[in-house]
Amino acid sequence: MTHRFDGSYWEEHWRRAAPGGSLPVHPYLQAETQHLPAGTALDAGCGTGSEALWLVEHGWQVTAADISATALAVAAERARAAGLTDRVEWVQTDLARWEPGRRWDLVVTSYAHPDTDQLGFYRRIASWVDAGGTLLVVGHLPGQHHGHAHPEGATATATGITDVLATSDWRIEARYENTRTVHAGGRAVPLHDVVVRARRTA
């Protein structure tokens, strides 16, 4: 069964999952950003805020954006409980159509799915990285995820993502595909991940 990743989908997703859907930070964030000096960061598709709050805790000034009001409410409450509200701004928006009018030192997206082409989405958020800044994409490889198939064009490979960044403005610093296991709902779930980190040179 396929579906459309529109606002209604994500609102229903987080209504079912939150607040119990506050997942731990995925391991790639620390691995791929620990060498970077803290600055400004955008978490594009932040969900309930795990990655955004990790970045705040490690010195970043974060803008965290998501289409779901339900997810953002949980994320904001987590920030208040942790005393981190002064270093994170929560923005409810459709990232596939948002015009932020600014750039960040780091743009991170983790398993975010718009209702538009996935590679086009990565190209879009890449334009929000400042010169000398970093783009970190963590996504799903094509195939079954949590028992259902993603719509056509909603996943990407490392090659597909690096092809989007194949210009003189970008230097690919890491690219790999990996399978890991998470525990959700009392069962082990394999995740087939793609990770690309790139630096904007101009």
PDB file of C-alpha atoms in Angstrom:
ATOM      1  CA  MET A   1       0.000   0.000   0.000  1.00  0.00           C
ATOM      2  CA  THR A   2       1.394   3.397  -0.966  1.00  0.00           C
ATOM      3  CA  HIS A   3       0.422   6.821   0.307  1.00  0.00           C
ATOM      4  CA  ARG A   4       0.973  10.526  -0.254  1.00  0.00           C
ATOM      5  CA  PHE A   5       3.277  12.373   2.136  1.00  0.00           C
ATOM      6  CA  ASP A   6       1.094  15.468   2.475  1.00  0.00           C
ATOM      7  CA  GLY A   7       0.201  17.476   5.565  1.00  0.00           C
ATOM      8  CA  SER A   8      -2.749  15.254   6.425  1.00  0.00           C
ATOM      9  CA  TYR A   9      -0.575  12.150   6.296  1.00  0.00           C
ATOM     10  CA  TRP A  10       2.017  13.590   8.661  1.00  0.00           C
ATOM     11  CA  GLU A  11      -0.530  15.035  11.045  1.00  0.00           C
ATOM     12  CA  GLU A  12      -2.180  11.622  11.349  1.00  0.00           C
ATOM     13  CA  HIS A  13       1.207   9.924  11.646  1.00  0.00           C
ATOM     14  CA  TRP A  14       2.264  12.072  14.587  1.00  0.00           C
ATOM     15  CA  ARG A  15      -1.168  12.045  16.175  1.00  0.00           C
ATOM     16  CA  ARG A  16      -0.840   8.268  16.407  1.00  0.00           C
ATOM     17  CA  ALA A  17       2.825   8.275  17.425  1.00  0.00           C
ATOM     18  CA  ALA A  18       3.222  11.301  19.733  1.00  0.00           C
ATOM     19  CA  PRO A  19       4.206  11.639  22.502  1.00  0.00           C
ATOM     20  CA  GLY A  20       5.465   8.058  22.500  1.00  0.00           C
ATOM     21  CA  GLY A  21       6.988   8.684  19.077  1.00  0.00           C
ATOM     22  CA  SER A  22       9.943  10.655  20.473  1.00  0.00           C
ATOM     23  CA  LEU A  23      12.631   8.422  19.016  1.00  0.00           C
ATOM     24  CA  PRO A  24      16.290   8.520  20.066  1.00  0.00           C
ATOM     25  CA  VAL A  25      18.760  10.476  17.971  1.00  0.00           C
ATOM     26  CA  HIS A  26      19.992   8.454  15.023  1.00  0.00           C
ATOM     27  CA  PRO A  27      23.710   7.570  15.177  1.00  0.00           C
ATOM     28  CA  TYR A  28      24.741   9.390  12.005  1.00  0.00           C
ATOM     29  CA  LEU A  29      24.209  12.881  13.420  1.00  0.00           C
ATOM     30  CA  GLN A  30      27.035  12.688  15.936  1.00  0.00           C
ATOM     31  CA  ALA A  31      29.278  10.717  13.605  1.00  0.00           C
ATOM     32  CA  GLU A  32      28.950  13.217  10.764  1.00  0.00           C
ATOM     33  CA  THR A  33      28.861  16.533  12.669  1.00  0.00           C
ATOM     34  CA  GLN A  34      31.133  16.081  15.684  1.00  0.00           C
ATOM     35  CA  HIS A  35      34.073  17.625  13.804  1.00  0.00           C
ATOM     36  CA  LEU A  36      32.113  20.753  12.817  1.00  0.00           C
ATOM     37  CA  PRO A  37      32.294  24.029  14.752  1.00  0.00           C
ATOM     38  CA  ALA A  38      28.868  24.835  16.191  1.00  0.00           C
ATOM     39  CA  GLY A  39      26.972  27.587  14.389  1.00  0.00           C
ATOM     40  CA  THR A  40      23.503  27.936  12.932  1.00  0.00           C
ATOM     41  CA  ALA A  41      21.594  24.820  11.883  1.00  0.00           C
ATOM     42  CA  LEU A  42      18.326  23.929  10.185  1.00  0.00           C
ATOM     43  CA  ASP A  43      16.666  20.597  10.962  1.00  0.00           C
ATOM     44  CA  ALA A  44      14.459  20.149   7.895  1.00  0.00           C
ATOM     45  CA  GLY A  45      11.623  17.825   8.845  1.00  0.00           C
ATOM     46  CA  CYS A  46      12.363  17.766  12.567  1.00  0.00           C
ATOM     47  CA  GLY A  47       9.430  15.632  13.738  1.00  0.00           C
ATOM     48  CA  THR A  48       9.365  15.537  17.541  1.00  0.00           C
ATOM     49  CA  GLY A  49      12.776  17.178  17.771  1.00  0.00           C
ATOM     50  CA  SER A  50      15.311  14.485  18.679  1.00  0.00           C
ATOM     51  CA  GLU A  51      18.008  15.662  16.258  1.00  0.00           C
ATOM     52  CA  ALA A  52      17.225  19.366  16.762  1.00  0.00           C
ATOM     53  CA  LEU A  53      17.588  19.091  20.533  1.00  0.00           C
ATOM     54  CA  TRP A  54      20.810  17.075  20.189  1.00  0.00           C
ATOM     55  CA  LEU A  55      22.248  19.888  18.081  1.00  0.00           C
ATOM     56  CA  VAL A  56      21.165  22.500  20.642  1.00  0.00           C
ATOM     57  CA  GLU A  57      22.801  20.489  23.418  1.00  0.00           C
ATOM     58  CA  HIS A  58      26.018  20.534  21.394  1.00  0.00           C
ATOM     59  CA  GLY A  59      26.123  24.291  20.961  1.00  0.00           C
ATOM     60  CA  TRP A  60      24.159  24.936  17.786  1.00  0.00           C
ATOM     61  CA  GLN A  61      21.542  27.655  17.334  1.00  0.00           C
ATOM     62  CA  VAL A  62      18.774  25.676  15.643  1.00  0.00           C
ATOM     63  CA  THR A  63      15.801  26.362  13.422  1.00  0.00           C
ATOM     64  CA  ALA A  64      13.620  23.249  13.431  1.00  0.00           C
ATOM     65  CA  ALA A  65      10.917  23.028  10.767  1.00  0.00           C
ATOM     66  CA  ASP A  66       8.150  20.509  10.174  1.00  0.00           C
ATOM     67  CA  ILE A  67       4.734  20.366   8.522  1.00  0.00           C
ATOM     68  CA  SER A  68       3.034  18.764  11.558  1.00  0.00           C
ATOM     69  CA  ALA A  69       1.700  20.962  14.362  1.00  0.00           C
ATOM     70  CA  THR A  70       1.304  17.855  16.525  1.00  0.00           C
ATOM     71  CA  ALA A  71       4.976  16.892  16.172  1.00  0.00           C
ATOM     72  CA  LEU A  72       6.136  20.439  16.835  1.00  0.00           C
ATOM     73  CA  ALA A  73       4.030  20.696  19.987  1.00  0.00           C
ATOM     74  CA  VAL A  74       5.741  17.581  21.366  1.00  0.00           C
ATOM     75  CA  ALA A  75       9.150  18.915  20.303  1.00  0.00           C
ATOM     76  CA  ALA A  76       8.560  22.294  21.949  1.00  0.00           C
ATOM     77  CA  GLU A  77       7.480  20.629  25.183  1.00  0.00           C
ATOM     78  CA  ARG A  78      10.640  18.509  25.158  1.00  0.00           C
ATOM     79  CA  ALA A  79      12.707  21.685  24.720  1.00  0.00           C
ATOM     80  CA  ARG A  80      10.904  23.393  27.615  1.00  0.00           C
ATOM     81  CA  ALA A  81      11.410  20.387  29.871  1.00  0.00           C
ATOM     82  CA  ALA A  82      15.127  20.347  29.057  1.00  0.00           C
ATOM     83  CA  GLY A  83      15.563  24.120  29.458  1.00  0.00           C
ATOM     84  CA  LEU A  84      16.645  24.559  25.830  1.00  0.00           C
ATOM     85  CA  THR A  85      14.004  26.922  24.460  1.00  0.00           C
ATOM     86  CA  ASP A  86      16.361  29.885  24.003  1.00  0.00           C
ATOM     87  CA  ARG A  87      18.470  28.121  21.370  1.00  0.00           C
ATOM     88  CA  VAL A  88      15.790  26.611  19.136  1.00  0.00           C
ATOM     89  CA  GLU A  89      13.062  28.097  16.977  1.00  0.00           C
ATOM     90  CA  TRP A  90      10.180  25.839  15.904  1.00  0.00           C
ATOM     91  CA  VAL A  91       8.641  26.598  12.500  1.00  0.00           C
ATOM     92  CA  GLN A  92       5.508  24.948  11.121  1.00  0.00           C
ATOM     93  CA  THR A  93       5.829  24.950   7.347  1.00  0.00           C
ATOM     94  CA  ASP A  94       5.650  22.858   4.201  1.00  0.00           C
ATOM     95  CA  LEU A  95       9.348  22.476   3.396  1.00  0.00           C
ATOM     96  CA  ALA A  96       8.610  21.637  -0.228  1.00  0.00           C
ATOM     97  CA  ARG A  97       7.229  25.162  -0.660  1.00  0.00           C
ATOM     98  CA  TRP A  98       8.853  27.212   2.118  1.00  0.00           C
ATOM     99  CA  GLU A  99      10.992  30.224   1.216  1.00  0.00           C
ATOM    100  CA  PRO A 100      13.071  30.860   4.351  1.00  0.00           C
ATOM    101  CA  GLY A 101      14.990  33.823   2.929  1.00  0.00           C
ATOM    102  CA  ARG A 102      18.193  32.861   4.741  1.00  0.00           C
ATOM    103  CA  ARG A 103      20.946  30.228   4.898  1.00  0.00           C
ATOM    104  CA  TRP A 104      22.488  28.128   7.662  1.00  0.00           C
ATOM    105  CA  ASP A 105      25.933  26.733   8.471  1.00  0.00           C
ATOM    106  CA  LEU A 106      24.412  23.243   8.678  1.00  0.00           C
ATOM    107  CA  VAL A 107      21.276  21.852   7.078  1.00  0.00           C
ATOM    108  CA  VAL A 108      20.224  18.406   8.300  1.00  0.00           C
ATOM    109  CA  THR A 109      17.348  16.264   7.101  1.00  0.00           C
ATOM    110  CA  SER A 110      16.597  12.869   8.620  1.00  0.00           C
ATOM    111  CA  TYR A 111      14.040  10.554   6.996  1.00  0.00           C
ATOM    112  CA  ALA A 112      11.938  13.522   5.865  1.00  0.00           C
ATOM    113  CA  HIS A 113       9.482  12.928   3.038  1.00  0.00           C
ATOM    114  CA  PRO A 114       7.701  15.756   1.224  1.00  0.00           C
ATOM    115  CA  ASP A 115       4.762  15.260  -1.119  1.00  0.00           C
ATOM    116  CA  THR A 116       7.115  16.084  -3.994  1.00  0.00           C
ATOM    117  CA  ASP A 117      10.084  14.331  -5.614  1.00  0.00           C
ATOM    118  CA  GLN A 118      12.659  13.277  -2.988  1.00  0.00           C
ATOM    119  CA  LEU A 119      15.730  14.294  -4.969  1.00  0.00           C
ATOM    120  CA  GLY A 120      14.106  17.612  -5.801  1.00  0.00           C
ATOM    121  CA  PHE A 121      13.569  18.123  -2.079  1.00  0.00           C
ATOM    122  CA  TYR A 122      17.256  17.513  -1.386  1.00  0.00           C
ATOM    123  CA  ARG A 123      18.203  19.951  -4.134  1.00  0.00           C
ATOM    124  CA  ARG A 124      15.894  22.534  -2.571  1.00  0.00           C
ATOM    125  CA  ILE A 125      17.241  22.304   0.959  1.00  0.00           C
ATOM    126  CA  ALA A 126      20.812  22.260  -0.358  1.00  0.00           C
ATOM    127  CA  SER A 127      20.217  25.810  -1.583  1.00  0.00           C
ATOM    128  CA  TRP A 128      19.748  26.859   2.062  1.00  0.00           C
ATOM    129  CA  VAL A 129      23.331  25.924   3.059  1.00  0.00           C
ATOM    130  CA  ASP A 130      25.667  28.891   3.458  1.00  0.00           C
ATOM    131  CA  ALA A 131      29.037  29.025   1.702  1.00  0.00           C
ATOM    132  CA  GLY A 132      31.445  26.786   3.605  1.00  0.00           C
ATOM    133  CA  GLY A 133      28.516  25.076   5.312  1.00  0.00           C
ATOM    134  CA  THR A 134      27.448  21.443   5.424  1.00  0.00           C
ATOM    135  CA  LEU A 135      24.469  19.473   4.161  1.00  0.00           C
ATOM    136  CA  LEU A 136      23.718  16.168   5.907  1.00  0.00           C
ATOM    137  CA  VAL A 137      21.105  13.907   4.321  1.00  0.00           C
ATOM    138  CA  VAL A 138      19.929  10.774   6.113  1.00  0.00           C
ATOM    139  CA  GLY A 139      17.232   8.927   4.226  1.00  0.00           C
ATOM    140  CA  HIS A 140      15.552   5.641   3.424  1.00  0.00           C
ATOM    141  CA  LEU A 141      16.852   3.445   0.643  1.00  0.00           C
ATOM    142  CA  PRO A 142      14.259   2.147  -1.834  1.00  0.00           C
ATOM    143  CA  GLY A 143      12.234  -0.818  -0.579  1.00  0.00           C
ATOM    144  CA  GLN A 144       9.802  -1.729   2.174  1.00  0.00           C
ATOM    145  CA  HIS A 145       9.797   0.325   5.379  1.00  0.00           C
ATOM    146  CA  HIS A 146       7.677  -0.528   8.414  1.00  0.00           C
ATOM    147  CA  GLY A 147       5.594  -2.894   6.318  1.00  0.00           C
ATOM    148  CA  HIS A 148       4.650  -0.589   3.463  1.00  0.00           C
ATOM    149  CA  ALA A 149       6.147   0.670   0.235  1.00  0.00           C
ATOM    150  CA  HIS A 150       7.029   4.294  -0.256  1.00  0.00           C
ATOM    151  CA  PRO A 151       5.531   6.056  -3.268  1.00  0.00           C
ATOM    152  CA  GLU A 152       7.636   6.156  -6.419  1.00  0.00           C
ATOM    153  CA  GLY A 153      10.321   8.824  -6.154  1.00  0.00           C
ATOM    154  CA  ALA A 154      10.081   9.053  -2.352  1.00  0.00           C
ATOM    155  CA  THR A 155      13.408   7.336  -1.647  1.00  0.00           C
ATOM    156  CA  ALA A 156      16.944   7.776  -2.947  1.00  0.00           C
ATOM    157  CA  THR A 157      20.315   6.083  -3.227  1.00  0.00           C
ATOM    158  CA  ALA A 158      23.705   7.533  -2.382  1.00  0.00           C
ATOM    159  CA  THR A 159      24.414   7.861  -6.096  1.00  0.00           C
ATOM    160  CA  GLY A 160      21.154   9.704  -6.711  1.00  0.00           C
ATOM    161  CA  ILE A 161      21.824  12.190  -3.925  1.00  0.00           C
ATOM    162  CA  THR A 162      25.431  12.848  -4.930  1.00  0.00           C
ATOM    163  CA  ASP A 163      24.320  13.367  -8.525  1.00  0.00           C
ATOM    164  CA  VAL A 164      22.106  16.217  -7.263  1.00  0.00           C
ATOM    165  CA  LEU A 165      25.225  17.801  -5.740  1.00  0.00           C
ATOM    166  CA  ALA A 166      27.513  17.122  -8.712  1.00  0.00           C
ATOM    167  CA  THR A 167      28.490  20.749  -9.314  1.00  0.00           C
ATOM    168  CA  SER A 168      31.597  22.782  -8.556  1.00  0.00           C
ATOM    169  CA  ASP A 169      29.758  24.307  -5.575  1.00  0.00           C
ATOM    170  CA  TRP A 170      29.847  21.059  -3.597  1.00  0.00           C
ATOM    171  CA  ARG A 171      32.428  18.624  -2.234  1.00  0.00           C
ATOM    172  CA  ILE A 172      31.125  15.219  -1.176  1.00  0.00           C
ATOM    173  CA  GLU A 173      32.769  14.319   2.148  1.00  0.00           C
ATOM    174  CA  ALA A 174      30.859  11.160   3.075  1.00  0.00           C
ATOM    175  CA  ARG A 175      28.473   8.834   1.255  1.00  0.00           C
ATOM    176  CA  TYR A 176      27.383   5.357   2.272  1.00  0.00           C
ATOM    177  CA  GLU A 177      24.458   3.004   2.660  1.00  0.00           C
ATOM    178  CA  ASN A 178      23.911   1.075   5.869  1.00  0.00           C
ATOM    179  CA  THR A 179      21.438  -1.288   7.532  1.00  0.00           C
ATOM    180  CA  ARG A 180      20.782  -0.977  11.252  1.00  0.00           C
ATOM    181  CA  THR A 181      18.145  -2.292  13.648  1.00  0.00           C
ATOM    182  CA  VAL A 182      15.904  -0.204  15.866  1.00  0.00           C
ATOM    183  CA  HIS A 183      13.375  -1.426  18.403  1.00  0.00           C
ATOM    184  CA  ALA A 184       9.891  -0.008  17.981  1.00  0.00           C
ATOM    185  CA  GLY A 185       6.596  -1.255  19.318  1.00  0.00           C
ATOM    186  CA  GLY A 186       8.273  -4.181  21.014  1.00  0.00           C
ATOM    187  CA  ARG A 187       9.850  -5.546  17.849  1.00  0.00           C
ATOM    188  CA  ALA A 188      13.129  -5.252  15.981  1.00  0.00           C
ATOM    189  CA  VAL A 189      12.847  -3.220  12.787  1.00  0.00           C
ATOM    190  CA  PRO A 190      15.624  -3.103  10.165  1.00  0.00           C
ATOM    191  CA  LEU A 191      16.290   0.310   8.665  1.00  0.00           C
ATOM    192  CA  HIS A 192      18.048   0.544   5.306  1.00  0.00           C
ATOM    193  CA  ASP A 193      19.695   3.962   5.373  1.00  0.00           C
ATOM    194  CA  VAL A 194      21.509   6.240   2.985  1.00  0.00           C
ATOM    195  CA  VAL A 195      23.831   8.937   4.344  1.00  0.00           C
ATOM    196  CA  VAL A 196      25.450  11.769   2.395  1.00  0.00           C
ATOM    197  CA  ARG A 197      27.431  14.655   3.841  1.00  0.00           C
ATOM    198  CA  ALA A 198      28.625  17.449   1.570  1.00  0.00           C
ATOM    199  CA  ARG A 199      30.321  20.824   2.030  1.00  0.00           C
ATOM    200  CA  ARG A 200      29.299  23.873   0.024  1.00  0.00           C
ATOM    201  CA  THR A 201      32.450  25.431  -1.389  1.00  0.00           C
ATOM    202  CA  ALA A 202      30.878  28.571  -2.889  1.00  0.00           C
TER     203      ALA A 202
END
